[in-house]
PDB file of C-alpha atoms in Angstrom:
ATOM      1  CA  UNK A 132     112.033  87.051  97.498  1.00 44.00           C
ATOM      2  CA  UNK A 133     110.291  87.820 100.676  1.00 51.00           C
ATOM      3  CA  UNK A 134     106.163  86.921 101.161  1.00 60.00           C
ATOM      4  CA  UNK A 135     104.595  89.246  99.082  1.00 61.00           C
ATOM      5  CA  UNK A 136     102.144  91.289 100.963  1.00 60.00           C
ATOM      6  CA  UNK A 137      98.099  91.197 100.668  1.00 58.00           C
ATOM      7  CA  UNK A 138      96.656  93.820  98.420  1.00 59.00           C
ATOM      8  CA  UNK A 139      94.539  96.937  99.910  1.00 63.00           C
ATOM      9  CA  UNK A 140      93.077  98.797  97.034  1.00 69.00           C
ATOM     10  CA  UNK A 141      92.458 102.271  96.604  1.00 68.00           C
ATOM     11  CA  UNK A 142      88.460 102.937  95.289  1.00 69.00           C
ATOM     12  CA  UNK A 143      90.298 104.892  92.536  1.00 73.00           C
ATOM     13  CA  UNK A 144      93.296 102.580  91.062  1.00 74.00           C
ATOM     14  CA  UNK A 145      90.661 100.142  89.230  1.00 80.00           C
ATOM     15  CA  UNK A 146      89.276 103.209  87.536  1.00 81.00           C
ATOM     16  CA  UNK A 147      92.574 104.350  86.571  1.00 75.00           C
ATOM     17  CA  UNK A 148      93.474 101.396  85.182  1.00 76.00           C
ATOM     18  CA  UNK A 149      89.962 100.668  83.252  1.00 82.00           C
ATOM     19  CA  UNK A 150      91.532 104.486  81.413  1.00 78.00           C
ATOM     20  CA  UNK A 151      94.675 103.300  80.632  1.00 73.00           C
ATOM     21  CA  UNK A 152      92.902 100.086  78.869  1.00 75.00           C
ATOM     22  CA  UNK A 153      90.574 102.157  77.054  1.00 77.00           C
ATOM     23  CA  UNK A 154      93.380 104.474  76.116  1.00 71.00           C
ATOM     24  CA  UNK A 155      92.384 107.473  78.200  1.00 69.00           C
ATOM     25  CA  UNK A 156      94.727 108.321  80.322  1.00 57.00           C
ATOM     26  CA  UNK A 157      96.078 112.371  80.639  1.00 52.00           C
ATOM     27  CA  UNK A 158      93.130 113.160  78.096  1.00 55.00           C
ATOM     28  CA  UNK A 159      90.291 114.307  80.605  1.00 55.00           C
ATOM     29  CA  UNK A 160      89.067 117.968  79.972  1.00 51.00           C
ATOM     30  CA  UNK A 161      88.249 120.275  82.648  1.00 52.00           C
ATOM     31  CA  UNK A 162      84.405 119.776  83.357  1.00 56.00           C
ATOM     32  CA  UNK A 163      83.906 116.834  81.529  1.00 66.00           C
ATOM     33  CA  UNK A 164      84.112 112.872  82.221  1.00 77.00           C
ATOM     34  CA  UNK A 165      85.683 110.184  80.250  1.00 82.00           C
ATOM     35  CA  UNK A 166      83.209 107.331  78.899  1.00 87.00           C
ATOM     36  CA  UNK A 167      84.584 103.816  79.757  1.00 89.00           C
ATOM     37  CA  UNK A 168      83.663 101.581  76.892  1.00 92.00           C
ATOM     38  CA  UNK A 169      81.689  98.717  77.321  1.00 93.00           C
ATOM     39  CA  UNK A 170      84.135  96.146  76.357  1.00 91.00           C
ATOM     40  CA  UNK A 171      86.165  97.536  78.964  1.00 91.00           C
ATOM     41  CA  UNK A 172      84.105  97.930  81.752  1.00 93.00           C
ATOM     42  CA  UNK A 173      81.864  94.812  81.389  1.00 94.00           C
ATOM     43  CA  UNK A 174      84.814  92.407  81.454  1.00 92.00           C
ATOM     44  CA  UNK A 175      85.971  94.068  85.140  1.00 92.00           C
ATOM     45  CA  UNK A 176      82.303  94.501  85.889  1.00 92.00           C
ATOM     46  CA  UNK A 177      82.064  90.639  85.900  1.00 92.00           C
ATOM     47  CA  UNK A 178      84.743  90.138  87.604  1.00 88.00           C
ATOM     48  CA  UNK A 179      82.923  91.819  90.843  1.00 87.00           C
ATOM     49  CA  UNK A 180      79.791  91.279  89.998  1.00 87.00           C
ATOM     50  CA  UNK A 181      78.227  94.702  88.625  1.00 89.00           C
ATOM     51  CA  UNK A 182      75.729  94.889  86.215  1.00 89.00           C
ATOM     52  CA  UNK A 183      77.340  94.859  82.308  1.00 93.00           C
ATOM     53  CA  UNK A 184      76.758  98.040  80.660  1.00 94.00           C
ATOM     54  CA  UNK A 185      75.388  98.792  77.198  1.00 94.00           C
ATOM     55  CA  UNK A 186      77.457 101.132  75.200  1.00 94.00           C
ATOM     56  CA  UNK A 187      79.931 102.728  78.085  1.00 93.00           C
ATOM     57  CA  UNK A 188      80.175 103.938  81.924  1.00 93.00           C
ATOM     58  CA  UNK A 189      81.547 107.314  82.800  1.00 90.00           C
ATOM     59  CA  UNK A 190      84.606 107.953  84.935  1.00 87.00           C
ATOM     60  CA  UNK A 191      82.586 109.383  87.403  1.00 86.00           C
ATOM     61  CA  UNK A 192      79.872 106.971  87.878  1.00 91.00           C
ATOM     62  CA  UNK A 193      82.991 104.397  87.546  1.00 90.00           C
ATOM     63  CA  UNK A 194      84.418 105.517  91.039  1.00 87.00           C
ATOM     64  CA  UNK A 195      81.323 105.614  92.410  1.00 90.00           C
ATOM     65  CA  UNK A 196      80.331 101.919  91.743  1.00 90.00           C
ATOM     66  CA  UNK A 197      83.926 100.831  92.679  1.00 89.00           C
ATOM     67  CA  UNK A 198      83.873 102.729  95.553  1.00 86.00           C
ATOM     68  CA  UNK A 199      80.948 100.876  97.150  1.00 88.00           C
ATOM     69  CA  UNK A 200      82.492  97.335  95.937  1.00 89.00           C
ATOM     70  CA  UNK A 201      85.669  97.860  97.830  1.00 85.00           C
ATOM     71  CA  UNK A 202      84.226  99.197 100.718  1.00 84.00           C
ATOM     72  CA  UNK A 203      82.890  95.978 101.239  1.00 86.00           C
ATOM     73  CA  UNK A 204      85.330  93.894  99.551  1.00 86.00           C
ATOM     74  CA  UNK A 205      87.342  91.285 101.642  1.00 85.00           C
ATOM     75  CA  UNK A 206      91.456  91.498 100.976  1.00 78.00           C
ATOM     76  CA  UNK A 207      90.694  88.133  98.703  1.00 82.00           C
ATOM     77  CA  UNK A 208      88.378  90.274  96.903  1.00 86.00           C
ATOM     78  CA  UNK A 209      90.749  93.435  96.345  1.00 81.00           C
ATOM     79  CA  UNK A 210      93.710  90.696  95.871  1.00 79.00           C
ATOM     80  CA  UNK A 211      91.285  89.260  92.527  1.00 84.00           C
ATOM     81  CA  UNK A 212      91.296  92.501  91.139  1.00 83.00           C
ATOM     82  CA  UNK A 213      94.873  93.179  91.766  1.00 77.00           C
ATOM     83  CA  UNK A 214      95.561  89.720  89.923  1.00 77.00           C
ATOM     84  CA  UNK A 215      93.073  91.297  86.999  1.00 82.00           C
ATOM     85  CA  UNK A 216      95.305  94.436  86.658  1.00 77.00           C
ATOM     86  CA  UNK A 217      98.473  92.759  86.677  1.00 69.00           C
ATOM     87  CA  UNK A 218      99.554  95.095  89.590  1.00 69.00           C
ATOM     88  CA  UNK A 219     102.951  94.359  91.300  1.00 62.00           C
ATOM     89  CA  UNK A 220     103.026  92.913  94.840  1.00 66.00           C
ATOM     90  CA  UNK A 221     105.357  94.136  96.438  1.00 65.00           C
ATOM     91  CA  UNK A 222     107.812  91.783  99.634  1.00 69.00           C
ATOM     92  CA  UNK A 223     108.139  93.303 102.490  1.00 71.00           C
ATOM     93  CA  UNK A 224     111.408  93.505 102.053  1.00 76.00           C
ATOM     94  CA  UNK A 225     110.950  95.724  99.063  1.00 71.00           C
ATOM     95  CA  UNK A 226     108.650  97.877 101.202  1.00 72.00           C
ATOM     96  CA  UNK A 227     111.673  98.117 103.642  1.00 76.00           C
ATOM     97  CA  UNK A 228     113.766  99.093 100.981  1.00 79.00           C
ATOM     98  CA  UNK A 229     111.714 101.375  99.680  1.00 77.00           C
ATOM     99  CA  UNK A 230     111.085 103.174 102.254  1.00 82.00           C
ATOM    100  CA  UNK A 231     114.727 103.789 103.626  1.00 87.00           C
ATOM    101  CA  UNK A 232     115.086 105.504 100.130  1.00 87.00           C
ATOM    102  CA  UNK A 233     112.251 107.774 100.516  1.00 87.00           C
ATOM    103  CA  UNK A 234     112.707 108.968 103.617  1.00 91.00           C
ATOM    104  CA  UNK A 235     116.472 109.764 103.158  1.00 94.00           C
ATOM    105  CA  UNK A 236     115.723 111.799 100.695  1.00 95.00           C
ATOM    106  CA  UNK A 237     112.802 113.510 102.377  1.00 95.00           C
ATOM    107  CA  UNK A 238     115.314 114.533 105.225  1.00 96.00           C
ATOM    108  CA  UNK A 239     117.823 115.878 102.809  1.00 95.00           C
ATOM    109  CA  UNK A 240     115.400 118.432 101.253  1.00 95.00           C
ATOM    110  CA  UNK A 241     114.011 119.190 104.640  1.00 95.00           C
ATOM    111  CA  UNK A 242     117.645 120.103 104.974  1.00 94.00           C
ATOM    112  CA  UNK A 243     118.761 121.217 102.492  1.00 91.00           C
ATOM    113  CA  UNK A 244     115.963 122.947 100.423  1.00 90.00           C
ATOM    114  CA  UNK A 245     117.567 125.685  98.429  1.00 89.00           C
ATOM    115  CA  UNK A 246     117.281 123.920  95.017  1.00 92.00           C
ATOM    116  CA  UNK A 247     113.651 122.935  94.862  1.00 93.00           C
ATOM    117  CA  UNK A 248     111.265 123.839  92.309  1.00 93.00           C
ATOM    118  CA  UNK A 249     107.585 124.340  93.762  1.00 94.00           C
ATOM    119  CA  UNK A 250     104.812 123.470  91.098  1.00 92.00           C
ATOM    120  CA  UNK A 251     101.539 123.721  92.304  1.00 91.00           C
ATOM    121  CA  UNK A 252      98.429 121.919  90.077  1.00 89.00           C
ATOM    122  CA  UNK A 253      94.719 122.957  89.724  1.00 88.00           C
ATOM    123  CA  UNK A 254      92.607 121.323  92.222  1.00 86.00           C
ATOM    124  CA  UNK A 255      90.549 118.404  91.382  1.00 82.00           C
ATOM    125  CA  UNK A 256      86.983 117.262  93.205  1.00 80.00           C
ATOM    126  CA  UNK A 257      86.207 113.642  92.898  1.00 71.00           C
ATOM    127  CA  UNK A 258      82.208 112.649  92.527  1.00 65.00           C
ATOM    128  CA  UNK A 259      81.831 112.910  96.547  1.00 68.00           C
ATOM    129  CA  UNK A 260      82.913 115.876  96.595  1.00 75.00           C
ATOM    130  CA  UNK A 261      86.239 115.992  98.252  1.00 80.00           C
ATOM    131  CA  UNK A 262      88.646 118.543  96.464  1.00 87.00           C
ATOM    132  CA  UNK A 263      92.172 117.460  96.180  1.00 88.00           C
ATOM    133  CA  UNK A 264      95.394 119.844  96.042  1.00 91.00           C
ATOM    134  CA  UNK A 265      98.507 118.321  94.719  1.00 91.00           C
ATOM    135  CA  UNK A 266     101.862 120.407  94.996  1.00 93.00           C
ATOM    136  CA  UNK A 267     105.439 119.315  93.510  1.00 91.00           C
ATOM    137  CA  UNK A 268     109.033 119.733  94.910  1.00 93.00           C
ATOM    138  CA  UNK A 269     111.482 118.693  92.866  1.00 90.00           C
ATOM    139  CA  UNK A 270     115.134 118.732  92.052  1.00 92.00           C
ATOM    140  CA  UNK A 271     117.133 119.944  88.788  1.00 90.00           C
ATOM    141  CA  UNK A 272     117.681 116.337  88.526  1.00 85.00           C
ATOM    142  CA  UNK A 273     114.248 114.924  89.090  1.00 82.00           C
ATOM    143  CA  UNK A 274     114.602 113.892  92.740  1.00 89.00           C
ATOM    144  CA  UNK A 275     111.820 115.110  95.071  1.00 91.00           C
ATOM    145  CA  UNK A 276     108.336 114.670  95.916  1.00 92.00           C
ATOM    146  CA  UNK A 277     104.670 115.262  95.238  1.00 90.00           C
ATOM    147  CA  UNK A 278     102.148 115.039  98.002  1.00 92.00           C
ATOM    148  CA  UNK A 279      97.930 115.371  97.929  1.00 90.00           C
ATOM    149  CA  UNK A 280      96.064 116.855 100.296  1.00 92.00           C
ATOM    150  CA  UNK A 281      92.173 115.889 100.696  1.00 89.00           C
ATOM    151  CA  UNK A 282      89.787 118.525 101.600  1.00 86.00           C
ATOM    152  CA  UNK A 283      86.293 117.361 102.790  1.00 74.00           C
ATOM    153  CA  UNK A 284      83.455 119.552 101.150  1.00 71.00           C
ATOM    154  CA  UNK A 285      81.168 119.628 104.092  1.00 77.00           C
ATOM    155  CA  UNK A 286      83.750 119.762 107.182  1.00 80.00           C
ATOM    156  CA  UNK A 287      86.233 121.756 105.511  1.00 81.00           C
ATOM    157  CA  UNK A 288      89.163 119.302 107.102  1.00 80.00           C
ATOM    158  CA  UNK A 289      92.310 119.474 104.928  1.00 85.00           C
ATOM    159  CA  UNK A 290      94.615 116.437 105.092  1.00 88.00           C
ATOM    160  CA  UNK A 291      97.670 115.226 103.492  1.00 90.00           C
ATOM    161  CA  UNK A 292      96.497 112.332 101.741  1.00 86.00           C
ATOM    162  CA  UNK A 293      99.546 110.767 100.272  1.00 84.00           C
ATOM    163  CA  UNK A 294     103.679 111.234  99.689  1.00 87.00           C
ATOM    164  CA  UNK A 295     105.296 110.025  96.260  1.00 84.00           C
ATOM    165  CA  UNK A 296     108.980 110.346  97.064  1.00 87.00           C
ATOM    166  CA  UNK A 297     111.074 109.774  93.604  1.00 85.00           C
ATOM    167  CA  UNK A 298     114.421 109.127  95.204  1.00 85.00           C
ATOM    168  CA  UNK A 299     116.723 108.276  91.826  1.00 79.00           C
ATOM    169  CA  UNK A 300     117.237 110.284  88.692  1.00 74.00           C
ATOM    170  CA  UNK A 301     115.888 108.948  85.673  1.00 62.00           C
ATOM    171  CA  UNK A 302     113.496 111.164  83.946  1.00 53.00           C
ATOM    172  CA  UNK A 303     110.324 109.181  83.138  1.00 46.00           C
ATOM    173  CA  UNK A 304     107.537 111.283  83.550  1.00 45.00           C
ATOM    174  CA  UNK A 305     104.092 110.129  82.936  1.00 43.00           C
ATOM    175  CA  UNK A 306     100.559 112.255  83.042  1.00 42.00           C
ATOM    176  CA  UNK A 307      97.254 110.798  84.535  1.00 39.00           C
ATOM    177  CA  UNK A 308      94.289 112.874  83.639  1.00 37.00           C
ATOM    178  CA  UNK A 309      95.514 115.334  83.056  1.00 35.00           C
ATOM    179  CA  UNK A 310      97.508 115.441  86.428  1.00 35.00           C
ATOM    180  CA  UNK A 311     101.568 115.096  85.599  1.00 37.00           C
ATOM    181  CA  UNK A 312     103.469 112.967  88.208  1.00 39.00           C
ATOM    182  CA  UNK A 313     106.593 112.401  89.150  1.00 37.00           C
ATOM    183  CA  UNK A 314     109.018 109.511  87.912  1.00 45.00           C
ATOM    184  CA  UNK A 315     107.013 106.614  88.611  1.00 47.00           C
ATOM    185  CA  UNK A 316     110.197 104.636  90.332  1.00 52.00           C
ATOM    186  CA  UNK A 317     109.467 105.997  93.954  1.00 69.00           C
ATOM    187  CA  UNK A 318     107.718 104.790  96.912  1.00 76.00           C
ATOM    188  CA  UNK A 319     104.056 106.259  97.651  1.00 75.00           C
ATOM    189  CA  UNK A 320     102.744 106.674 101.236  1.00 79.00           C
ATOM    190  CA  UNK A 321      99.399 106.926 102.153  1.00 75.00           C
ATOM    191  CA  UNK A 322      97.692 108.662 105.503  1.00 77.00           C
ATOM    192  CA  UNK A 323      95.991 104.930 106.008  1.00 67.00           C
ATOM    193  CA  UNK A 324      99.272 103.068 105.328  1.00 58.00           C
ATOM    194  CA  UNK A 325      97.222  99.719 104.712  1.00 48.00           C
ATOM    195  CA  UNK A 326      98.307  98.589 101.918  1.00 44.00           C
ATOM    196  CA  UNK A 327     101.362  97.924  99.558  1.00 45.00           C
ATOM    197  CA  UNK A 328     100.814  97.456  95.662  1.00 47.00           C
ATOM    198  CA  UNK A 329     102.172  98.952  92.404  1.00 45.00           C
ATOM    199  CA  UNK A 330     100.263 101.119  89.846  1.00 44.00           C
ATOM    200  CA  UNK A 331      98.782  99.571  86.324  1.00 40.00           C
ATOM    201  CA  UNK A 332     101.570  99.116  84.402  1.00 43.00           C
ATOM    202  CA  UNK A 333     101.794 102.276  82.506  1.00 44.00           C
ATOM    203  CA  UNK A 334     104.180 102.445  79.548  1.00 46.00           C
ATOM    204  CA  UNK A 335     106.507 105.230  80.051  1.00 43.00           C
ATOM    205  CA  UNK A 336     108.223 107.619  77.198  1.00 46.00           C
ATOM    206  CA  UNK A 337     110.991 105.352  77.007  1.00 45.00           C
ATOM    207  CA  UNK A 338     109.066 102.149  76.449  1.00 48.00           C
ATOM    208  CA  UNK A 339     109.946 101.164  80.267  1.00 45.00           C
ATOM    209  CA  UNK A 340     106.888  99.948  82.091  1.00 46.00           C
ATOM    210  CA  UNK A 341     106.041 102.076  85.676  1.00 48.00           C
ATOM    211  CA  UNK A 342     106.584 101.141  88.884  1.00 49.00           C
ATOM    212  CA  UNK A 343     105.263 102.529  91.817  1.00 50.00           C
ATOM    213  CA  UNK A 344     105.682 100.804  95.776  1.00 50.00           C
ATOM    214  CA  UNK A 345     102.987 101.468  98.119  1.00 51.00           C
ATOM    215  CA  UNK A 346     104.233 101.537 101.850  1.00 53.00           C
ATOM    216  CA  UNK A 347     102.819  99.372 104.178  1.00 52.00           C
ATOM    217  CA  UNK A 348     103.453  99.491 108.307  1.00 55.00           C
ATOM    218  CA  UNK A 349     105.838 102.741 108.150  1.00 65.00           C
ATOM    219  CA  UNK A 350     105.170 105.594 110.425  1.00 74.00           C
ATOM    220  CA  UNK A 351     103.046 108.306 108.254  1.00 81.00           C
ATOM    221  CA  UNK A 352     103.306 110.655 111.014  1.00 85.00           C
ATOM    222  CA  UNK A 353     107.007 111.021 110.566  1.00 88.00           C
ATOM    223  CA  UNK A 354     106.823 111.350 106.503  1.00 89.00           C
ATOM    224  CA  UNK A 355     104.397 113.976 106.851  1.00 91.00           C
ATOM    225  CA  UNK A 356     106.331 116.008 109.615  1.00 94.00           C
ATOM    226  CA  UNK A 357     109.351 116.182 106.816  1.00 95.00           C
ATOM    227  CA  UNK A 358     106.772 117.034 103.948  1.00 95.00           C
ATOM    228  CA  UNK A 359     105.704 120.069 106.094  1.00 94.00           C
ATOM    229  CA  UNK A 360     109.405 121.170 106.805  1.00 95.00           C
ATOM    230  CA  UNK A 361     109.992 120.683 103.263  1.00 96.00           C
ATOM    231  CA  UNK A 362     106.233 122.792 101.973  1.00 94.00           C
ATOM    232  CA  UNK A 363     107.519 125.306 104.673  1.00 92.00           C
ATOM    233  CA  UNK A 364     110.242 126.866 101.951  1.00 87.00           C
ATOM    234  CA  UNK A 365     106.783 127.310  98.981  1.00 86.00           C
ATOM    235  CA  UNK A 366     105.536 130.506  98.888  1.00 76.00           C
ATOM    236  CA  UNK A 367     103.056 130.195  96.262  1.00 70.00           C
ATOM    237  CA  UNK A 368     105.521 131.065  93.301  1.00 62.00           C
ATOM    238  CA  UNK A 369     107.220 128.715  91.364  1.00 60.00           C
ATOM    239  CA  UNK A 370     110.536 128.899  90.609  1.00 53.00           C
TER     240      UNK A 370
END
């Protein structure tokens, strides 16, 4: 095994993972938030030194108060709550792997895209405001991709956030609030590429615990040119 490589956390993944403890994960409603209990949130809370809270936290004000904490947070700090999670480290030589996967496959449907199936989701705004649009491409056998884009509420700029790229076949689907991803044994790029870590560990329909590689050092640029040859073929149906 190679060095494992220094966590950079996403505001979000915390929160995400605070759900899946408290059991909430893929049961948000449209307009509503989730309440965090306390026993949840106070344990993590301690760990980074927020205030405990008395009965429960939404998911909402959740992100925000993460948000702030990792904004500021050194890598030590973002590795402590990687440790708290359990997430997966991933070696650089993991990443490399990884990403040699992904990115074969990403030329292939940029190639050859006649048997993709578009699915675009209802978009999502986070508590500052940024609306998200998530669209699927993906093969009869569960191959593909499923990419983000972030749209800032007072500028108006649209950018692709982040790439999962499920390069083998199995079919373990999981949903996250709501939002249904693809097979969690991929490799997940992000615009910032800072940072390489797994999701929570997320039992899957088959009793197989998730796994998800973040890249770290790879060229975004070229990942995104191949998920724009590839969105070039959606029309806005859905096969």
């Amino acid at each position: 095994m190679g060095n494992e490589i220094t966590v950079k956390m996403k505001e979000n993944m915390p929160v995400v993972a605070l759900l899946e403890q408290s059991g909430l994960i893929g049961q948000k409603k449209a307009g509503s938030d989730l309440h965090i209990p306390a026993s949840v949130w106070n344990s993590f809370a301690a760990e980074i030194g927020k205030a405990p809270v008395k009965n429960y936290i939404t998911d909402k004000n959740a992100e925000i108060s993460v948000s702030k904490y990792l904004e500021k947070a050194s890598k030590s700090e973002q590795d402590k709550i990687a440790d708290y999670f359990g997430f997966y480290k991933a070696t650089k030589e993991e990443a490399a792997e990884y990403d040699e996967k992904a990115v074969e496959l990403l030329k292939e449907l940029a190639k050859n895209p006649s048997d993709l199936k578009f699915k675009k989701f209802p978009e999502t705004t986070n508590p500052m405001g940024t609306i998200y649009t998530t669209i699927r491409a993906q093969l009869p056998d569960h191959r593909g991709m499923q990419v983000i884009y972030a749209k800032d509420s007072v500028t108006g700029e649209n950018k692709l956030l982040n790439v999962d790229v499920n390069f083998d076949t199995t079919k373990n689907i999981v949903s996250r609030r709501n939002l249904a991803l693809v097979d969690r044994e991929d490799a997940k790029y992000w615009r910032d590429g800072e940072f390489v870590y797994s999701t929570p560990k997320i039992k899957l329909d088959n009793g197989m615990d998730s796994k998800n590689y973040d890249i770290t050092g790879v060229d975004f640029k070229r990942v995104a040119e191949l998920v724009e040859q590839i969105l070039k073929n959606y029309n806005g149906s859905e096969k």
